[in-house]
Amino acid sequence: MTATISYDEVEVGTELPAQTFPVSRATLVRYAGASGDFNPIHWNEKFAKEVGLPDVIAHGMFTMAEAIRVVTDWAGDPGAVAEYGVRFTKPVVVPNDETGALIEVTAKVAAKLDDDARTVRVDLTAVSAGQKVLGMSRAVVRLA
Amino acid sequence: MALDQSFVGRTYPPTDPYEVGREKIREFAEAIGDTNPAYTDAEAAKALGYSDVIAPPTFVFAITFQAAGQVIEDPQLGLDYSRVVHGDQKFAYTRPVRSGDRLSVTSTIEAIKSMAGNDIIDIRGEVHDEAGEHVVTAITKLVARAAKEA
């Protein structure tokens, strides 16, 4: 466990560097293959509309995977993430063009949990097209 | 129709081990665009204290969700999967998943609720390695939306 951020250096309210992640139809096809989730709502526009969605949507697990990158990039060690949970509040709608959609992620240290374990709680916010796409998005991270 | 509460606490048999491969981790990291060397470079992973490359925090979902299929497809439970959406997801790690792990999942129905005609089911997947050591617990909340009146 070699997080590069020291527990002693962070305070409640410390903001992590924000990041924006692009997602196109090609991204979703690639993620479907890597994750084994081939639900057609993530690649077939006709099917997505038939089941009442506005268009193809990103896998919730894709959005969850992107959001935590803000934490793993910050901590330096992806294994420093001890807990991570989200609620899928709105879908990320991915139009069939070159730009696709953007997932904008911000995060801050919400609490210092345990001085001995050197753990902090980080609260994440993920927004796409002006809407919050993850709720209750929290990670517990072990710092150096 | 509300799901049968008596299924709460039901545990399904552990799955056959899934062997985590280095190239599968690489493929997953590339799919999410994450270039952290801990996912692809064994030396970088060793510098962090791991014996081999580790997987991103959400990688294990593919394994736990497949295991949750035992619950989802249990004909006795009678969940209508065509109406199911993913509500919440949580992971609690003892250690990260790494290449070479042989992981087995034991799924338990943690809770069943009914709200406004929607069935909400929490499935807990306990993931252990070949030595029987706990690696991660995955909690998956699925929401089966109410069927429309015919």
mmCIF file of C-alpha atoms in Angstrom, chain B residues 45-113:
data_model
loop_
_atom_site.group_PDB
_atom_site.id
_atom_site.type_symbol
_atom_site.label_atom_id
_atom_site.label_comp_id
_atom_site.label_asym_id
_atom_site.label_seq_id
_atom_site.Cartn_x
_atom_site.Cartn_y
_atom_site.Cartn_z
ATOM 1 C CA ALA B 45 2.624 -3.070 -9.193
ATOM 2 C CA LYS B 46 5.506 -4.591 -7.225
ATOM 3 C CA ALA B 47 6.769 -1.118 -6.385
ATOM 4 C CA LEU B 48 3.373 -0.567 -4.703
ATOM 5 C CA GLY B 49 3.784 -3.782 -2.730
ATOM 6 C CA TYR B 50 1.750 -6.240 -4.847
ATOM 7 C CA SER B 51 2.958 -9.566 -6.228
ATOM 8 C CA ASP B 52 1.561 -8.893 -9.712
ATOM 9 C CA VAL B 53 -0.598 -6.388 -11.588
ATOM 10 C CA ILE B 54 -3.812 -5.448 -9.790
ATOM 11 C CA ALA B 55 -7.273 -4.816 -11.226
ATOM 12 C CA PRO B 56 -9.198 -1.514 -11.166
ATOM 13 C CA PRO B 57 -11.676 -1.233 -8.249
ATOM 14 C CA THR B 58 -14.751 -2.050 -10.357
ATOM 15 C CA PHE B 59 -13.238 -4.927 -12.373
ATOM 16 C CA VAL B 60 -14.578 -7.597 -10.008
ATOM 17 C CA PHE B 61 -18.182 -6.686 -10.864
ATOM 18 C CA ALA B 62 -18.052 -8.845 -13.990
ATOM 19 C CA ILE B 63 -17.391 -11.836 -11.730
ATOM 20 C CA THR B 64 -19.838 -10.986 -8.948
ATOM 21 C CA PHE B 65 -22.622 -10.096 -11.367
ATOM 22 C CA GLN B 66 -22.220 -13.372 -13.194
ATOM 23 C CA ALA B 67 -22.490 -15.100 -9.814
ATOM 24 C CA ALA B 68 -25.584 -13.036 -8.969
ATOM 25 C CA GLY B 69 -27.151 -14.681 -12.021
ATOM 26 C CA GLN B 70 -27.880 -17.654 -9.755
ATOM 27 C CA VAL B 71 -30.238 -15.402 -7.811
ATOM 28 C CA ILE B 72 -31.586 -13.467 -10.777
ATOM 29 C CA GLU B 73 -32.389 -16.630 -12.702
ATOM 30 C CA ASP B 74 -33.718 -18.622 -9.746
ATOM 31 C CA PRO B 75 -37.138 -19.683 -11.060
ATOM 32 C CA GLN B 76 -38.437 -20.004 -7.492
ATOM 33 C CA LEU B 77 -37.648 -16.358 -6.769
ATOM 34 C CA GLY B 78 -39.353 -15.258 -9.979
ATOM 35 C CA LEU B 79 -37.586 -11.953 -10.639
ATOM 36 C CA ASP B 80 -38.626 -10.472 -14.006
ATOM 37 C CA TYR B 81 -35.181 -9.659 -15.351
ATOM 38 C CA SER B 82 -36.510 -7.755 -18.371
ATOM 39 C CA ARG B 83 -37.639 -5.061 -15.901
ATOM 40 C CA VAL B 84 -34.470 -4.975 -13.831
ATOM 41 C CA VAL B 85 -32.218 -1.934 -13.564
ATOM 42 C CA HIS B 86 -29.032 -1.549 -11.538
ATOM 43 C CA GLY B 87 -29.820 0.669 -8.549
ATOM 44 C CA ASP B 88 -26.720 0.782 -6.331
ATOM 45 C CA GLN B 89 -23.342 -0.868 -6.292
ATOM 46 C CA LYS B 90 -20.828 -1.093 -3.485
ATOM 47 C CA PHE B 91 -17.488 -2.817 -2.982
ATOM 48 C CA ALA B 92 -15.632 -3.353 0.297
ATOM 49 C CA TYR B 93 -12.085 -4.581 -0.191
ATOM 50 C CA THR B 94 -9.784 -6.563 2.059
ATOM 51 C CA ARG B 95 -7.166 -6.381 -0.689
ATOM 52 C CA PRO B 96 -7.203 -5.556 -4.404
ATOM 53 C CA VAL B 97 -7.874 -8.256 -7.003
ATOM 54 C CA ARG B 98 -4.629 -9.264 -8.752
ATOM 55 C CA SER B 99 -3.564 -11.282 -11.744
ATOM 56 C CA GLY B 100 -3.426 -14.982 -10.951
ATOM 57 C CA ASP B 101 -6.213 -14.839 -8.377
ATOM 58 C CA ARG B 102 -8.684 -17.705 -8.581
ATOM 59 C CA LEU B 103 -11.850 -16.127 -7.228
ATOM 60 C CA SER B 104 -15.000 -17.818 -6.052
ATOM 61 C CA VAL B 105 -18.205 -15.933 -5.229
ATOM 62 C CA THR B 106 -20.848 -16.849 -2.691
ATOM 63 C CA SER B 107 -24.083 -14.929 -3.282
ATOM 64 C CA THR B 108 -26.655 -14.247 -0.580
ATOM 65 C CA ILE B 109 -29.972 -12.422 -0.801
ATOM 66 C CA GLU B 110 -29.425 -9.665 1.746
ATOM 67 C CA ALA B 111 -32.756 -7.838 1.504
ATOM 68 C CA ILE B 112 -35.987 -7.715 -0.451
ATOM 69 C CA LYS B 113 -38.184 -4.639 -0.403
#
